[in-house]
Short mmCIF file of C-alpha atoms and ligand atoms in Angstrom, two decimals:
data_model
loop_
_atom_site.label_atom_id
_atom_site.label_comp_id
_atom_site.label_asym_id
_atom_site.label_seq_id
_atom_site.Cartn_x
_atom_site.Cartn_y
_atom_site.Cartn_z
CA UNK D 1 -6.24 -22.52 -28.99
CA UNK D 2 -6.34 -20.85 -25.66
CA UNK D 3 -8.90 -22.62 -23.34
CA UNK D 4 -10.35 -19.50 -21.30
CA UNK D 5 -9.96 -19.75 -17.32
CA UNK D 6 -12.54 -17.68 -16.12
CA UNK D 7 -15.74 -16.10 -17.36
CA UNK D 8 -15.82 -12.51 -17.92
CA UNK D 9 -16.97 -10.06 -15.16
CA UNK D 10 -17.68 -6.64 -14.09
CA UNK D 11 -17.44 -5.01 -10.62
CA UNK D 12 -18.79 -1.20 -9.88
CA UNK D 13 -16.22 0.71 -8.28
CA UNK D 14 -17.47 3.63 -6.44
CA UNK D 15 -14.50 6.39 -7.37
CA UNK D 16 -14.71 8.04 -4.26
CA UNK D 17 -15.04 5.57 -1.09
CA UNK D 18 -13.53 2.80 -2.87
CA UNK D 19 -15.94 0.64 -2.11
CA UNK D 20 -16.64 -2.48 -4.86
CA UNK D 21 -19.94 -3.72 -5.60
CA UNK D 22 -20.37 -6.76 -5.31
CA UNK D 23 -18.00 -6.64 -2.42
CA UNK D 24 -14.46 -7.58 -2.88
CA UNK D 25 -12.05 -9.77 0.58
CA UNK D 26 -11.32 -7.27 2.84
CA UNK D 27 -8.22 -7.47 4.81
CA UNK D 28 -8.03 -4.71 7.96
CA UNK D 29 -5.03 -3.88 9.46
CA UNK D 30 -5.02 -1.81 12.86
CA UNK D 31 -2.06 -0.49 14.80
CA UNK D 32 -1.55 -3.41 16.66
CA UNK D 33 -0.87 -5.82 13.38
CA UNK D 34 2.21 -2.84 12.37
CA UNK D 35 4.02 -3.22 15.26
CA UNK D 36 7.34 -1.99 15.54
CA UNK D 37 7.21 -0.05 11.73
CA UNK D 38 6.58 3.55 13.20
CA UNK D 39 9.11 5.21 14.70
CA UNK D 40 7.08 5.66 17.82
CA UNK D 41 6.80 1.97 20.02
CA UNK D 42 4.04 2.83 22.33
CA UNK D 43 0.36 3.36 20.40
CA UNK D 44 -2.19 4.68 22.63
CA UNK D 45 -4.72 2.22 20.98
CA UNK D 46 -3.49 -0.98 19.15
CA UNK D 47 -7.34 -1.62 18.31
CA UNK D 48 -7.60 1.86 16.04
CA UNK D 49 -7.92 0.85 12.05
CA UNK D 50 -5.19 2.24 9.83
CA UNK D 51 -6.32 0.81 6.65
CA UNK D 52 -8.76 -1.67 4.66
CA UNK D 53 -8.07 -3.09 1.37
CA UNK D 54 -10.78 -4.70 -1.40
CA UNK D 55 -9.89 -7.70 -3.46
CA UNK D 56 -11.61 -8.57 -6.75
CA UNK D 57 -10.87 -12.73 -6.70
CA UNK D 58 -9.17 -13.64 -9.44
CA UNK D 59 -6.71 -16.54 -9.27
CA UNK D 60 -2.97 -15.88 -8.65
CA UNK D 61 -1.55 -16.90 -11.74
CA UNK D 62 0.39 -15.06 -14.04
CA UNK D 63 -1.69 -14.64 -16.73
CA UNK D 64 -4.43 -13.11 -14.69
CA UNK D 65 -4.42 -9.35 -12.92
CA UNK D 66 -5.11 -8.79 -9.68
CA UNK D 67 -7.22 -5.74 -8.58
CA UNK D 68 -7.52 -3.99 -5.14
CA UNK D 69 -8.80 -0.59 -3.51
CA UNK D 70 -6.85 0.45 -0.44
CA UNK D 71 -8.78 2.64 2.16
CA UNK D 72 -6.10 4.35 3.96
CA UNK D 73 -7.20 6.09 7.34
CA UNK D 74 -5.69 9.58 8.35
CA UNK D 75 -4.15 9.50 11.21
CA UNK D 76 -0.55 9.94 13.22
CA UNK D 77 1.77 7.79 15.38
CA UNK D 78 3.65 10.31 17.03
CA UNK D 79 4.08 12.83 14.03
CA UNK D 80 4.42 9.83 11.72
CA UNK D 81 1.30 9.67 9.41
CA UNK D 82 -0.71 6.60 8.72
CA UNK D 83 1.36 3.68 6.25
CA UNK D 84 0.38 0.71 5.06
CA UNK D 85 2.76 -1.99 5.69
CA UNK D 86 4.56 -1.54 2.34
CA UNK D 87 6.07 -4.83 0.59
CA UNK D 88 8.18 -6.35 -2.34
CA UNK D 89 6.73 -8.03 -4.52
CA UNK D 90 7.47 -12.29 -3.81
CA UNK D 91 8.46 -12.46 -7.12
CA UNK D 92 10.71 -9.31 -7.59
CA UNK D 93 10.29 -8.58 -10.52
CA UNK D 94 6.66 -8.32 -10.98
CA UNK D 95 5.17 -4.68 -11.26
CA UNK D 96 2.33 -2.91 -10.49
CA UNK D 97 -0.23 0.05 -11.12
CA UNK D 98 -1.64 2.26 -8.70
CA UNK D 99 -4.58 4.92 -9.45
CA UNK D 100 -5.47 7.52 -6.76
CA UNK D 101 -8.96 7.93 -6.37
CA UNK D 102 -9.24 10.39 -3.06
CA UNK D 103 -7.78 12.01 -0.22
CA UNK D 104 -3.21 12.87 -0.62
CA UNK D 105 -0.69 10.49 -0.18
CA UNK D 106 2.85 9.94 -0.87
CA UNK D 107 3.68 6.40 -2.44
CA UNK D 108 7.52 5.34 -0.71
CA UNK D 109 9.46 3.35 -3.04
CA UNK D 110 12.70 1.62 -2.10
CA UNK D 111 15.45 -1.55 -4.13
CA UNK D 112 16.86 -3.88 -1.95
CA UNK D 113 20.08 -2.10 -2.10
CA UNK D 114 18.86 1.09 -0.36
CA UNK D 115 17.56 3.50 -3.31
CA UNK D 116 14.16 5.27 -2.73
CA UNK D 117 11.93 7.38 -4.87
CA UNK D 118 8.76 9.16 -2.91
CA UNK D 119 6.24 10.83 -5.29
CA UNK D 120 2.64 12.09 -4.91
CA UNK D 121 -0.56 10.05 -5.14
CA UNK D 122 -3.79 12.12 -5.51
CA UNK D 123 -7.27 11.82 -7.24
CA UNK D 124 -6.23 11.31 -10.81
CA UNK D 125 -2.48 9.92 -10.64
CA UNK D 126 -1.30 6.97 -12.12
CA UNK D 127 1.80 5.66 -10.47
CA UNK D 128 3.94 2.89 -11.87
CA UNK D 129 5.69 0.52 -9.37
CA UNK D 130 8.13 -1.51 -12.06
CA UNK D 131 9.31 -4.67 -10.75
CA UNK D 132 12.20 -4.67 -8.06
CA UNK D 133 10.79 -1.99 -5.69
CA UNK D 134 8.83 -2.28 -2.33
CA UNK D 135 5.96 0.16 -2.23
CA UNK D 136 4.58 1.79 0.73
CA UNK D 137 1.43 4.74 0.92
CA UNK D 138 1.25 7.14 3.54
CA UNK D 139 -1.70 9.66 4.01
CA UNK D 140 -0.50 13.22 4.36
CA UNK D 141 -4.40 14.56 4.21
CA UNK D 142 -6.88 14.62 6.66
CA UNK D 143 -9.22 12.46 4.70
CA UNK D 144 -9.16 8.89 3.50
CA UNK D 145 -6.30 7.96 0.95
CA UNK D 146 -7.93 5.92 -1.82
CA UNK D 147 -6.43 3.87 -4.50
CA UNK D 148 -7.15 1.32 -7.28
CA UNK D 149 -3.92 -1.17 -7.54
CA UNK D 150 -4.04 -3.75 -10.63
CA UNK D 151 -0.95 -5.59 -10.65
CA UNK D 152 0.30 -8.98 -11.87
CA UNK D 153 -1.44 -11.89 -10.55
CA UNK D 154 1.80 -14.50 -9.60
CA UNK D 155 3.35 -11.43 -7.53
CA UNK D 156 2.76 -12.57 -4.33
CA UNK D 157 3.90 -10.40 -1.10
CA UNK D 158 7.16 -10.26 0.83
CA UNK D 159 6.21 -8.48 3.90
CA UNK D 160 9.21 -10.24 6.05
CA UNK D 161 11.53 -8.21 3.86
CA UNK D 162 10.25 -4.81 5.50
CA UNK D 163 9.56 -6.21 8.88
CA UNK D 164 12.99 -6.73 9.39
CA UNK D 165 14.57 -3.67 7.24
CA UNK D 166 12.24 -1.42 7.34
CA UNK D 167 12.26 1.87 4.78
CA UNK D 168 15.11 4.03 3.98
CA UNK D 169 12.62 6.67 4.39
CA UNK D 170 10.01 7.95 6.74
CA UNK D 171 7.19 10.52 6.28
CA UNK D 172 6.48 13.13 9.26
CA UNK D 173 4.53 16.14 9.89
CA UNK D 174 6.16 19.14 9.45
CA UNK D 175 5.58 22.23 10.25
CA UNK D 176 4.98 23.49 6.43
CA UNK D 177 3.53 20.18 5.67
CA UNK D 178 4.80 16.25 5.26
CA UNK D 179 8.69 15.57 5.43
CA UNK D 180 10.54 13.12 4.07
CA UNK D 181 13.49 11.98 6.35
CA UNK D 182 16.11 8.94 6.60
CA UNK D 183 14.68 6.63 8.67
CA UNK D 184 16.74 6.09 11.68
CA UNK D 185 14.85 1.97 12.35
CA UNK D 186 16.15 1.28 8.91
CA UNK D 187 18.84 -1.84 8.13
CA UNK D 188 19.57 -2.94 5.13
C1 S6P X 201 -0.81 -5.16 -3.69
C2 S6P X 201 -0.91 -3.67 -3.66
C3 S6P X 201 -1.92 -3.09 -2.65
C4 S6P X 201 -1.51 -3.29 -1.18
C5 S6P X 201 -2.37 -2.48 -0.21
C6 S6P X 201 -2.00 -2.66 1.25
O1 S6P X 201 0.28 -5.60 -4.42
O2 S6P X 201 0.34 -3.07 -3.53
O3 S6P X 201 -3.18 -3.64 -2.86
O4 S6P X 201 -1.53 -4.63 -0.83
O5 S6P X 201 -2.30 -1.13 -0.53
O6 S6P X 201 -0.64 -2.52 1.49
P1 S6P X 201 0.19 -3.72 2.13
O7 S6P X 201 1.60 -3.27 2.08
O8 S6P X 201 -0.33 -3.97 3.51
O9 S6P X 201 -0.06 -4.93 1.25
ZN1 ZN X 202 2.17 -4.51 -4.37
#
């Protein structure tokens, strides 16, 4: 007999702002906590938020799944558009679910040994991040990029991996829209 853990709960998610009721952790990340992931050093102002993201609490244990929106600002460094720091999961091979809920992104997804995969996150799409590959989301739009994430609850986050390596891709504005280019900053 399985002892339950937790008591069952229910959140509201609102599908457009991403906002959770009752109110999930928020952790904010502004220009100044990305430094030295866009291709362009100097920002005019370290202060400016690029992104929010919503935590339901649930413990981090395997047999539980974690939840999270992600509020991702438009906005450019340079002609690079807003990212999210992008990680690997701590324990690689744990995988994840994204849903978009608003706004037009591109999810980056890279191995360890330099393969990538870039493909579209929008209102409606359901991405699957197997285990094994970072994840980063950009916002190509001019409106917030919103997504659900439910992923495995003993993943953890290895954000030293990308701090030091970067992607093998980045996304830039184009003059027909968003391109995808080899990222000069990236080591592997
Ligand atoms: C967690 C999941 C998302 C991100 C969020 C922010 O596994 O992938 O909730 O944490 O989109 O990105 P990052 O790279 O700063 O964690
Ligand atoms: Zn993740």
């Amino acid at each position: 007999m399985v002892k339950p853990s937790l008591e069952p709960f229910t959140v509201f998610l609102d599908l457009e702002s991403g906002h959770l009721d009752p109110a999930g952790l928020a952790v904010e990340r502004r220009l100044v906590d990305m430094e030295g992931m866009y291709q362009q050093e100097e920002v005019a102002d370290g202060d400016q938020l690029v992104y929010r993201v919503y935590m339901v609490p649930v413990p981090e244990q395997n047999s539980e799944i974690s939840c999270s929106t992600t509020i991702l600002e438009p906005g450019l460094v340079g002609e690079e558009y807003f990212m999210t720091k992008g990680h690997f999961h701590q324990v690689r091979d744990r995988s994840e679910v994204y849903i978009g809920l608003s706004g037009y992104g591109l999810l980056v997804m890279a191995t360890e040994d330099g393969g990538d995969v870039t493909q579209p996150i929008e209102r409606g799409s359901m991405n699957y991040v197997p285990g094994g590959w970072a994840h980063r989301t950009v916002n190509v739009g001019d409106t917030p990029l919103v997504f659900f994430a439910a992923y495995v609850g003993d993943a953890g986050h290895d954000y030293t991996t990308i701090e030091r390596s970067g992607f093998p891709v980045a996304v830039l504005r184009g003059e027909d829209g968003p391109r995808v280019v080899p990222n000069p900053k990236y080591r592997r």
